[in-house]
């Protein structure tokens, strides 16, 4: 039975076309050329990302999983959450560790995943419904950067934002995001945030430029998306994938570097790009964090960090913060 599952589409009409058009026009129109990472994730991009999470070089998923295995029971005891809200739900392996612990703790009534992909929510939400018989699943299609539409979720609410997706936001965007979250949550609600930590740049560069070339394909996939959605004529093979450690901002960046001078047409935007040989399109930032500065950022945004857990090798942190 699926009557415990609802899917509420809160995206404004024309959301995909409108945001893709303005993102690409703003980002690629002038140098330095950038694209927001959210456009990686069509079906193929999401499959490639799932592959990335199993690569030997890409440690964050395994490190966060290690922390959750160890700490989920504690999280359940500390929060006594009645609702688990999950931002950018993605694959549900880590979610299930939380659902299991909160179910065992006897407090959980509802799972409320939020994502921009209705298809992903549909698939993950129904599976959770099937496997957790007492649970109500209220999925919401929304872009959580612009606010989190909550309704009548029972509290306390545990809002999980895992995988260090927060690293895709720069400092200013994070400040806005944390403030928005703090305004959204109240009383005994808590934030559970996964954050990848600053470490040896060599380890980081390998994690974002794996030997099998999966991350390179993932990076180039955004050009396939623009070709399909905007009628562009990018030749993805004409771009090299480059993983760069930006020491000033302590972040990894993925760039697509034009292997030769080339002209790209984007008919749907009436845009022509003249790219020089060696010119970069920056397709992603992935900020890496330190305990002190992230705690201070959260404080600034209205959160007090109550717990900070890492994996044995201290590569990744999971933190619990209260508004
Ligand atoms: C899903 C945004 C957390 O930044 O590590 C993986 C995406 N990019 N390999 C990350 C990603 C290249 C990932 N996040």
mmCIF file of C-alpha atoms and ligand atoms in Angstrom:
data_model
loop_
_atom_site.group_PDB
_atom_site.id
_atom_site.type_symbol
_atom_site.label_atom_id
_atom_site.label_comp_id
_atom_site.label_asym_id
_atom_site.label_seq_id
_atom_site.Cartn_x
_atom_site.Cartn_y
_atom_site.Cartn_z
ATOM 1 C CA UNK A 1 0.000 0.000 0.000
ATOM 2 C CA UNK A 2 1.250 3.460 -0.775
ATOM 3 C CA UNK A 3 -1.311 5.683 0.955
ATOM 4 C CA UNK A 4 1.367 6.722 3.449
ATOM 5 C CA UNK A 5 3.248 8.404 0.587
ATOM 6 C CA UNK A 6 2.558 11.889 -0.768
ATOM 7 C CA UNK A 7 4.524 13.936 -3.267
ATOM 8 C CA UNK A 8 4.009 17.690 -3.234
ATOM 9 C CA UNK A 9 5.457 19.657 -6.151
ATOM 10 C CA UNK A 10 6.371 23.149 -4.928
ATOM 11 C CA UNK A 11 8.563 24.195 -7.841
ATOM 12 C CA UNK A 12 7.226 27.242 -9.670
ATOM 13 C CA UNK A 13 6.000 26.577 -13.239
ATOM 14 C CA UNK A 14 8.875 26.779 -15.697
ATOM 15 C CA UNK A 15 11.447 26.391 -12.908
ATOM 16 C CA UNK A 16 13.868 24.186 -14.836
ATOM 17 C CA UNK A 17 13.887 26.168 -18.044
ATOM 18 C CA UNK A 18 13.970 29.544 -16.296
ATOM 19 C CA UNK A 19 16.767 28.731 -13.863
ATOM 20 C CA UNK A 20 18.829 26.836 -16.435
ATOM 21 C CA UNK A 21 18.553 29.741 -18.861
ATOM 22 C CA UNK A 22 19.524 32.394 -16.328
ATOM 23 C CA UNK A 23 22.276 30.232 -14.763
ATOM 24 C CA UNK A 24 23.895 29.563 -18.125
ATOM 25 C CA UNK A 25 23.496 33.102 -19.412
ATOM 26 C CA UNK A 26 24.944 34.609 -16.221
ATOM 27 C CA UNK A 27 27.592 31.956 -15.702
ATOM 28 C CA UNK A 28 28.951 31.396 -19.190
ATOM 29 C CA UNK A 29 28.281 34.779 -20.765
ATOM 30 C CA UNK A 30 31.406 36.409 -19.304
ATOM 31 C CA UNK A 31 34.731 35.352 -17.823
ATOM 32 C CA UNK A 32 35.451 33.807 -15.388
ATOM 33 C CA UNK A 33 33.009 31.306 -16.841
ATOM 34 C CA UNK A 34 31.152 29.200 -14.292
ATOM 35 C CA UNK A 35 28.210 26.821 -14.083
ATOM 36 C CA UNK A 36 26.310 25.877 -10.919
ATOM 37 C CA UNK A 37 26.909 22.206 -10.021
ATOM 38 C CA UNK A 38 23.214 21.397 -9.777
ATOM 39 C CA UNK A 39 23.036 20.890 -13.564
ATOM 40 C CA UNK A 40 25.231 17.771 -13.380
ATOM 41 C CA UNK A 41 22.390 15.701 -12.049
ATOM 42 C CA UNK A 42 20.229 14.411 -14.879
ATOM 43 C CA UNK A 43 19.696 10.636 -14.918
ATOM 44 C CA UNK A 44 23.171 9.933 -16.320
ATOM 45 C CA UNK A 45 24.825 12.450 -13.987
ATOM 46 C CA UNK A 46 23.112 10.956 -10.947
ATOM 47 C CA UNK A 47 24.231 7.466 -12.016
ATOM 48 C CA UNK A 48 27.804 8.716 -12.490
ATOM 49 C CA UNK A 49 27.727 10.342 -9.045
ATOM 50 C CA UNK A 50 26.565 7.045 -7.521
ATOM 51 C CA UNK A 51 29.580 5.420 -9.213
ATOM 52 C CA UNK A 52 31.864 8.124 -7.808
ATOM 53 C CA UNK A 53 30.746 7.275 -4.277
ATOM 54 C CA UNK A 54 32.161 3.754 -4.713
ATOM 55 C CA UNK A 55 35.558 4.800 -6.152
ATOM 56 C CA UNK A 56 38.650 4.014 -4.036
ATOM 57 C CA UNK A 57 39.787 7.663 -4.241
ATOM 58 C CA UNK A 58 36.436 9.204 -3.259
ATOM 59 C CA UNK A 59 36.477 8.799 0.527
ATOM 60 C CA UNK A 60 33.693 11.247 1.695
ATOM 61 C CA UNK A 61 30.747 8.884 1.267
ATOM 62 C CA UNK A 62 32.465 6.031 3.108
ATOM 63 C CA UNK A 63 33.788 8.330 5.840
ATOM 64 C CA UNK A 64 30.352 9.809 6.507
ATOM 65 C CA UNK A 65 28.817 6.346 6.431
ATOM 66 C CA UNK A 66 31.358 5.199 9.040
ATOM 67 C CA UNK A 67 30.346 8.075 11.340
ATOM 68 C CA UNK A 68 26.638 7.398 10.882
ATOM 69 C CA UNK A 69 26.984 3.685 11.608
ATOM 70 C CA UNK A 70 28.637 4.576 14.887
ATOM 71 C CA UNK A 71 26.544 7.614 15.867
ATOM 72 C CA UNK A 72 23.030 7.027 14.569
ATOM 73 C CA UNK A 73 21.818 5.510 17.870
ATOM 74 C CA UNK A 74 23.221 8.493 19.772
ATOM 75 C CA UNK A 75 21.579 10.895 17.302
ATOM 76 C CA UNK A 76 18.258 9.158 17.882
ATOM 77 C CA UNK A 77 18.620 9.394 21.673
ATOM 78 C CA UNK A 78 19.741 13.013 21.615
ATOM 79 C CA UNK A 79 17.066 14.271 19.222
ATOM 80 C CA UNK A 80 14.079 11.981 19.878
ATOM 81 C CA UNK A 81 12.994 13.188 16.437
ATOM 82 C CA UNK A 82 9.424 12.609 15.241
ATOM 83 C CA UNK A 83 10.233 13.854 11.728
ATOM 84 C CA UNK A 84 13.364 13.319 9.677
ATOM 85 C CA UNK A 85 13.634 16.030 7.020
ATOM 86 C CA UNK A 86 16.295 15.318 4.425
ATOM 87 C CA UNK A 87 17.631 17.865 1.947
ATOM 88 C CA UNK A 88 18.804 16.559 -1.420
ATOM 89 C CA UNK A 89 17.939 13.027 -0.490
ATOM 90 C CA UNK A 90 19.932 11.242 -3.227
ATOM 91 C CA UNK A 91 20.626 7.578 -2.532
ATOM 92 C CA UNK A 92 19.008 6.372 0.649
ATOM 93 C CA UNK A 93 21.760 4.218 2.144
ATOM 94 C CA UNK A 94 22.762 6.766 4.763
ATOM 95 C CA UNK A 95 19.164 7.837 5.341
ATOM 96 C CA UNK A 96 18.304 4.293 6.324
ATOM 97 C CA UNK A 97 20.885 4.307 9.124
ATOM 98 C CA UNK A 98 19.018 7.293 10.598
ATOM 99 C CA UNK A 99 15.582 5.835 9.920
ATOM 100 C CA UNK A 100 16.592 2.555 11.574
ATOM 101 C CA UNK A 101 17.947 4.271 14.686
ATOM 102 C CA UNK A 102 14.979 6.635 15.013
ATOM 103 C CA UNK A 103 12.542 3.777 14.483
ATOM 104 C CA UNK A 104 14.307 1.682 17.123
ATOM 105 C CA UNK A 105 14.147 4.694 19.454
ATOM 106 C CA UNK A 106 10.382 4.712 18.960
ATOM 107 C CA UNK A 107 10.003 8.423 18.197
ATOM 108 C CA UNK A 108 9.884 8.569 14.402
ATOM 109 C CA UNK A 109 6.554 9.195 12.680
ATOM 110 C CA UNK A 110 7.505 10.868 9.452
ATOM 111 C CA UNK A 111 10.162 11.046 6.757
ATOM 112 C CA UNK A 112 10.133 14.247 4.710
ATOM 113 C CA UNK A 113 12.647 14.250 1.837
ATOM 114 C CA UNK A 114 13.151 17.386 -0.275
ATOM 115 C CA UNK A 115 14.746 17.350 -3.697
ATOM 116 C CA UNK A 116 14.513 19.112 -7.067
ATOM 117 C CA UNK A 117 14.023 15.743 -8.754
ATOM 118 C CA UNK A 118 10.482 14.372 -8.557
ATOM 119 C CA UNK A 119 11.685 11.088 -10.064
ATOM 120 C CA UNK A 120 14.329 10.600 -7.370
ATOM 121 C CA UNK A 121 11.809 11.406 -4.626
ATOM 122 C CA UNK A 122 9.223 9.077 -6.096
ATOM 123 C CA UNK A 123 11.649 6.161 -6.223
ATOM 124 C CA UNK A 124 13.334 6.704 -2.849
ATOM 125 C CA UNK A 125 10.131 7.713 -1.050
ATOM 126 C CA UNK A 126 8.140 4.691 -2.136
ATOM 127 C CA UNK A 127 10.972 2.334 -1.203
ATOM 128 C CA UNK A 128 11.182 3.842 2.281
ATOM 129 C CA UNK A 129 7.400 3.566 2.596
ATOM 130 C CA UNK A 130 7.539 -0.101 1.703
ATOM 131 C CA UNK A 131 10.364 -0.884 4.148
ATOM 132 C CA UNK A 132 9.106 1.165 7.138
ATOM 133 C CA UNK A 133 5.479 0.153 7.671
ATOM 134 C CA UNK A 134 4.650 2.639 10.436
ATOM 135 C CA UNK A 135 6.085 5.643 8.653
ATOM 136 C CA UNK A 136 4.380 8.487 6.767
ATOM 137 C CA UNK A 137 6.469 9.791 3.875
ATOM 138 C CA UNK A 138 5.781 13.335 2.664
ATOM 139 C CA UNK A 139 8.104 14.144 -0.233
ATOM 140 C CA UNK A 140 8.454 17.714 -1.520
ATOM 141 C CA UNK A 141 9.831 18.772 -4.870
ATOM 142 C CA UNK A 142 11.605 22.040 -4.116
ATOM 143 C CA UNK A 143 14.847 23.952 -4.519
ATOM 144 C CA UNK A 144 15.840 24.177 -0.868
ATOM 145 C CA UNK A 145 18.297 27.015 -1.492
ATOM 146 C CA UNK A 146 15.358 29.369 -1.786
ATOM 147 C CA UNK A 147 13.621 28.181 1.378
ATOM 148 C CA UNK A 148 12.230 25.044 2.924
ATOM 149 C CA UNK A 149 8.486 24.660 2.634
ATOM 150 C CA UNK A 150 7.396 22.980 5.864
ATOM 151 C CA UNK A 151 3.857 22.205 6.807
ATOM 152 C CA UNK A 152 2.529 20.199 9.706
ATOM 153 C CA UNK A 153 5.454 17.899 10.456
ATOM 154 C CA UNK A 154 5.383 16.623 14.016
ATOM 155 C CA UNK A 155 8.345 17.774 16.127
ATOM 156 C CA UNK A 156 11.032 17.513 17.176
ATOM 157 C CA UNK A 157 12.325 17.687 13.635
ATOM 158 C CA UNK A 158 15.766 16.477 12.607
ATOM 159 C CA UNK A 159 16.905 18.210 9.439
ATOM 160 C CA UNK A 160 19.675 16.252 7.747
ATOM 161 C CA UNK A 161 21.900 17.739 5.064
ATOM 162 C CA UNK A 162 24.472 15.047 4.369
ATOM 163 C CA UNK A 163 27.277 14.301 1.941
ATOM 164 C CA UNK A 164 28.981 17.707 2.307
ATOM 165 C CA UNK A 165 26.681 19.106 -0.362
ATOM 166 C CA UNK A 166 26.933 22.305 1.726
ATOM 167 C CA UNK A 167 30.443 22.541 0.222
ATOM 168 C CA UNK A 168 28.881 23.479 -3.126
ATOM 169 C CA UNK A 169 27.921 26.826 -1.562
ATOM 170 C CA UNK A 170 30.480 29.587 -1.168
ATOM 171 C CA UNK A 171 30.850 31.459 2.126
ATOM 172 C CA UNK A 172 28.216 34.062 1.333
ATOM 173 C CA UNK A 173 25.710 31.520 0.084
ATOM 174 C CA UNK A 174 26.294 29.457 3.228
ATOM 175 C CA UNK A 175 25.654 32.480 5.440
ATOM 176 C CA UNK A 176 22.271 33.027 3.751
ATOM 177 C CA UNK A 177 21.523 29.324 3.811
ATOM 178 C CA UNK A 178 22.270 28.871 7.525
ATOM 179 C CA UNK A 179 20.184 31.924 8.415
ATOM 180 C CA UNK A 180 17.284 30.584 6.365
ATOM 181 C CA UNK A 181 17.583 27.196 8.101
ATOM 182 C CA UNK A 182 17.741 28.752 11.564
ATOM 183 C CA UNK A 183 14.581 30.726 10.813
ATOM 184 C CA UNK A 184 12.864 27.578 9.543
ATOM 185 C CA UNK A 185 13.697 25.417 12.552
ATOM 186 C CA UNK A 186 12.496 26.084 16.047
ATOM 187 C CA UNK A 187 12.497 24.956 19.655
ATOM 188 C CA UNK A 188 13.782 21.419 19.919
ATOM 189 C CA UNK A 189 14.523 20.928 16.198
ATOM 190 C CA UNK A 190 18.099 20.103 15.231
ATOM 191 C CA UNK A 191 20.358 20.317 12.196
ATOM 192 C CA UNK A 192 22.534 17.342 11.226
ATOM 193 C CA UNK A 193 25.197 18.507 8.802
ATOM 194 C CA UNK A 194 27.855 16.487 6.954
ATOM 195 C CA UNK A 195 31.026 18.427 6.120
ATOM 196 C CA UNK A 196 34.204 17.307 4.386
ATOM 197 C CA UNK A 197 37.364 18.511 6.119
ATOM 198 C CA UNK A 198 40.534 20.263 4.929
ATOM 199 C CA UNK A 199 43.286 17.733 4.330
ATOM 200 C CA UNK A 200 46.356 16.966 2.174
ATOM 201 C CA UNK A 201 45.609 18.556 -1.226
ATOM 202 C CA UNK A 202 46.990 15.458 -2.996
ATOM 203 C CA UNK A 203 44.323 13.306 -1.386
ATOM 204 C CA UNK A 204 41.680 15.833 -2.392
ATOM 205 C CA UNK A 205 42.868 16.158 -5.978
ATOM 206 C CA UNK A 206 42.823 12.372 -6.373
ATOM 207 C CA UNK A 207 39.283 12.241 -4.956
ATOM 208 C CA UNK A 208 38.139 14.671 -7.671
ATOM 209 C CA UNK A 209 40.239 13.230 -10.508
ATOM 210 C CA UNK A 210 40.030 9.461 -10.163
ATOM 211 C CA UNK A 211 42.171 7.039 -12.132
ATOM 212 C CA UNK A 212 39.167 5.396 -13.824
ATOM 213 C CA UNK A 213 37.991 8.747 -15.189
ATOM 214 C CA UNK A 214 34.484 8.572 -13.737
ATOM 215 C CA UNK A 215 34.680 12.074 -12.244
ATOM 216 C CA UNK A 216 35.896 13.415 -15.603
ATOM 217 C CA UNK A 217 32.823 11.918 -17.287
ATOM 218 C CA UNK A 218 30.617 13.324 -14.520
ATOM 219 C CA UNK A 219 32.166 16.756 -15.078
ATOM 220 C CA UNK A 220 31.702 16.616 -18.864
ATOM 221 C CA UNK A 221 28.127 15.424 -18.389
ATOM 222 C CA UNK A 222 27.039 19.003 -17.736
ATOM 223 C CA UNK A 223 27.933 19.772 -21.371
ATOM 224 C CA UNK A 224 25.683 16.917 -22.534
ATOM 225 C CA UNK A 225 22.921 18.464 -20.422
ATOM 226 C CA UNK A 226 23.405 21.884 -22.064
ATOM 227 C CA UNK A 227 23.478 20.311 -25.521
ATOM 228 C CA UNK A 228 20.209 18.508 -24.895
ATOM 229 C CA UNK A 229 18.353 21.212 -22.978
ATOM 230 C CA UNK A 230 19.549 24.318 -24.827
ATOM 231 C CA UNK A 231 20.443 22.958 -28.259
ATOM 232 C CA UNK A 232 24.101 23.825 -27.592
ATOM 233 C CA UNK A 233 26.892 22.266 -29.659
ATOM 234 C CA UNK A 234 29.587 21.618 -27.038
ATOM 235 C CA UNK A 235 31.999 18.848 -27.986
ATOM 236 C CA UNK A 236 32.565 17.327 -24.523
ATOM 237 C CA UNK A 237 35.753 15.595 -25.712
ATOM 238 C CA UNK A 238 37.221 18.974 -26.575
ATOM 239 C CA UNK A 239 37.436 19.721 -22.836
ATOM 240 C CA UNK A 240 39.861 18.306 -20.300
ATOM 241 C CA UNK A 241 38.676 17.648 -16.766
ATOM 242 C CA UNK A 242 40.899 19.435 -14.240
ATOM 243 C CA UNK A 243 40.635 19.138 -10.440
ATOM 244 C CA UNK A 244 42.159 22.179 -8.732
ATOM 245 C CA UNK A 245 42.887 22.794 -5.048
ATOM 246 C CA UNK A 246 42.154 26.477 -4.363
ATOM 247 C CA UNK A 247 44.288 27.127 -1.272
ATOM 248 C CA UNK A 248 42.983 30.661 -0.714
ATOM 249 C CA UNK A 249 39.375 29.539 -0.345
ATOM 250 C CA UNK A 250 40.210 26.019 0.882
ATOM 251 C CA UNK A 251 38.081 24.366 -1.734
ATOM 252 C CA UNK A 252 38.299 21.854 -4.540
ATOM 253 C CA UNK A 253 37.219 23.100 -7.925
ATOM 254 C CA UNK A 254 36.364 21.190 -11.048
ATOM 255 C CA UNK A 255 37.162 22.910 -14.300
ATOM 256 C CA UNK A 256 36.540 21.952 -17.900
ATOM 257 C CA UNK A 257 39.509 23.296 -19.879
ATOM 258 C CA UNK A 258 39.194 23.936 -23.600
ATOM 259 C CA UNK A 259 41.821 21.779 -25.310
ATOM 260 C CA UNK A 260 41.887 24.199 -28.249
ATOM 261 C CA UNK A 261 40.350 27.518 -29.247
ATOM 262 C CA UNK A 262 36.713 26.911 -30.149
ATOM 263 C CA UNK A 263 33.356 28.500 -30.756
ATOM 264 C CA UNK A 264 30.253 27.112 -29.075
ATOM 265 C CA UNK A 265 26.719 28.046 -30.052
ATOM 266 C CA UNK A 266 23.847 28.022 -27.540
ATOM 267 C CA UNK A 267 20.836 28.719 -29.794
ATOM 268 C CA UNK A 268 18.146 28.745 -27.081
ATOM 269 C CA UNK A 269 19.966 31.668 -25.433
ATOM 270 C CA UNK A 270 21.135 33.364 -28.645
ATOM 271 C CA UNK A 271 24.606 33.026 -27.197
ATOM 272 C CA UNK A 272 27.933 32.342 -28.895
ATOM 273 C CA UNK A 273 30.975 31.551 -26.759
ATOM 274 C CA UNK A 274 34.451 32.176 -28.104
ATOM 275 C CA UNK A 275 36.742 30.107 -25.962
ATOM 276 C CA UNK A 276 40.513 30.480 -26.030
ATOM 277 C CA UNK A 277 42.795 27.460 -25.871
ATOM 278 C CA UNK A 278 43.249 26.614 -22.182
ATOM 279 C CA UNK A 279 40.235 28.650 -21.092
ATOM 280 C CA UNK A 280 38.338 27.153 -18.154
ATOM 281 C CA UNK A 281 34.696 26.689 -17.360
ATOM 282 C CA UNK A 282 34.459 26.248 -13.580
ATOM 283 C CA UNK A 283 31.760 23.654 -13.032
ATOM 284 C CA UNK A 284 31.920 23.063 -9.276
ATOM 285 C CA UNK A 285 33.291 24.321 -6.001
ATOM 286 C CA UNK A 286 33.502 21.850 -3.146
ATOM 287 C CA UNK A 287 34.535 23.697 0.001
ATOM 288 C CA UNK A 288 36.456 21.864 2.715
ATOM 289 C CA UNK A 289 35.916 22.801 6.335
ATOM 290 C CA UNK A 290 37.648 23.283 9.681
ATOM 291 C CA UNK A 291 35.962 22.824 13.011
ATOM 292 C CA UNK A 292 36.600 26.324 14.326
ATOM 293 C CA UNK A 293 35.528 28.282 11.278
ATOM 294 C CA UNK A 294 32.480 26.158 10.476
ATOM 295 C CA UNK A 295 31.337 26.405 14.102
ATOM 296 C CA UNK A 296 31.754 30.191 13.869
ATOM 297 C CA UNK A 297 29.838 30.357 10.571
ATOM 298 C CA UNK A 298 26.981 28.384 12.069
ATOM 299 C CA UNK A 299 26.986 30.611 15.152
ATOM 300 C CA UNK A 300 26.783 33.648 12.876
ATOM 301 C CA UNK A 301 23.828 32.022 11.125
ATOM 302 C CA UNK A 302 21.983 31.308 14.360
ATOM 303 C CA UNK A 303 23.123 27.765 15.276
ATOM 304 C CA UNK A 304 25.048 26.392 18.230
ATOM 305 C CA UNK A 305 27.081 23.273 17.467
ATOM 306 C CA UNK A 306 26.348 20.672 20.144
ATOM 307 C CA UNK A 307 28.211 17.641 18.793
ATOM 308 C CA UNK A 308 31.049 17.193 16.321
ATOM 309 C CA UNK A 309 31.916 13.669 15.249
ATOM 310 C CA UNK A 310 34.516 12.503 12.744
ATOM 311 C CA UNK A 311 35.541 9.185 11.209
ATOM 312 C CA UNK A 312 38.629 7.443 12.668
ATOM 313 C CA UNK A 313 40.893 9.080 10.089
ATOM 314 C CA UNK A 314 39.342 12.547 10.743
ATOM 315 C CA UNK A 315 38.613 13.119 7.069
ATOM 316 C CA UNK A 316 34.957 14.066 7.441
ATOM 317 C CA UNK A 317 32.721 15.585 10.128
ATOM 318 C CA UNK A 318 29.119 15.118 11.082
ATOM 319 C CA UNK A 319 27.762 17.772 13.393
ATOM 320 C CA UNK A 320 24.601 18.351 15.351
ATOM 321 C CA UNK A 321 23.562 21.972 15.821
ATOM 322 C CA UNK A 322 20.548 23.655 17.432
ATOM 323 C CA UNK A 323 18.904 26.926 16.424
HETATM 324 C C1 LIG B 1 27.712 15.740 -3.896
HETATM 325 C C2 LIG B 1 28.535 17.952 -3.938
HETATM 326 C C3 LIG B 1 29.111 16.512 -2.138
HETATM 327 O O1 LIG B 1 31.456 17.948 -3.871
HETATM 328 O O2 LIG B 1 32.242 16.002 -3.348
HETATM 329 C C4 LIG B 1 31.847 14.404 -6.368
HETATM 330 C C5 LIG B 1 29.987 16.110 -5.799
HETATM 331 N N1 LIG B 1 31.910 16.274 -7.397
HETATM 332 N N2 LIG B 1 32.913 14.397 -7.187
HETATM 333 C C6 LIG B 1 31.358 16.719 -3.825
HETATM 334 C C7 LIG B 1 31.211 15.593 -6.492
HETATM 335 C C8 LIG B 1 32.933 15.526 -7.815
HETATM 336 C C9 LIG B 1 30.082 16.043 -4.308
HETATM 337 N N3 LIG B 1 28.860 16.569 -3.595
#
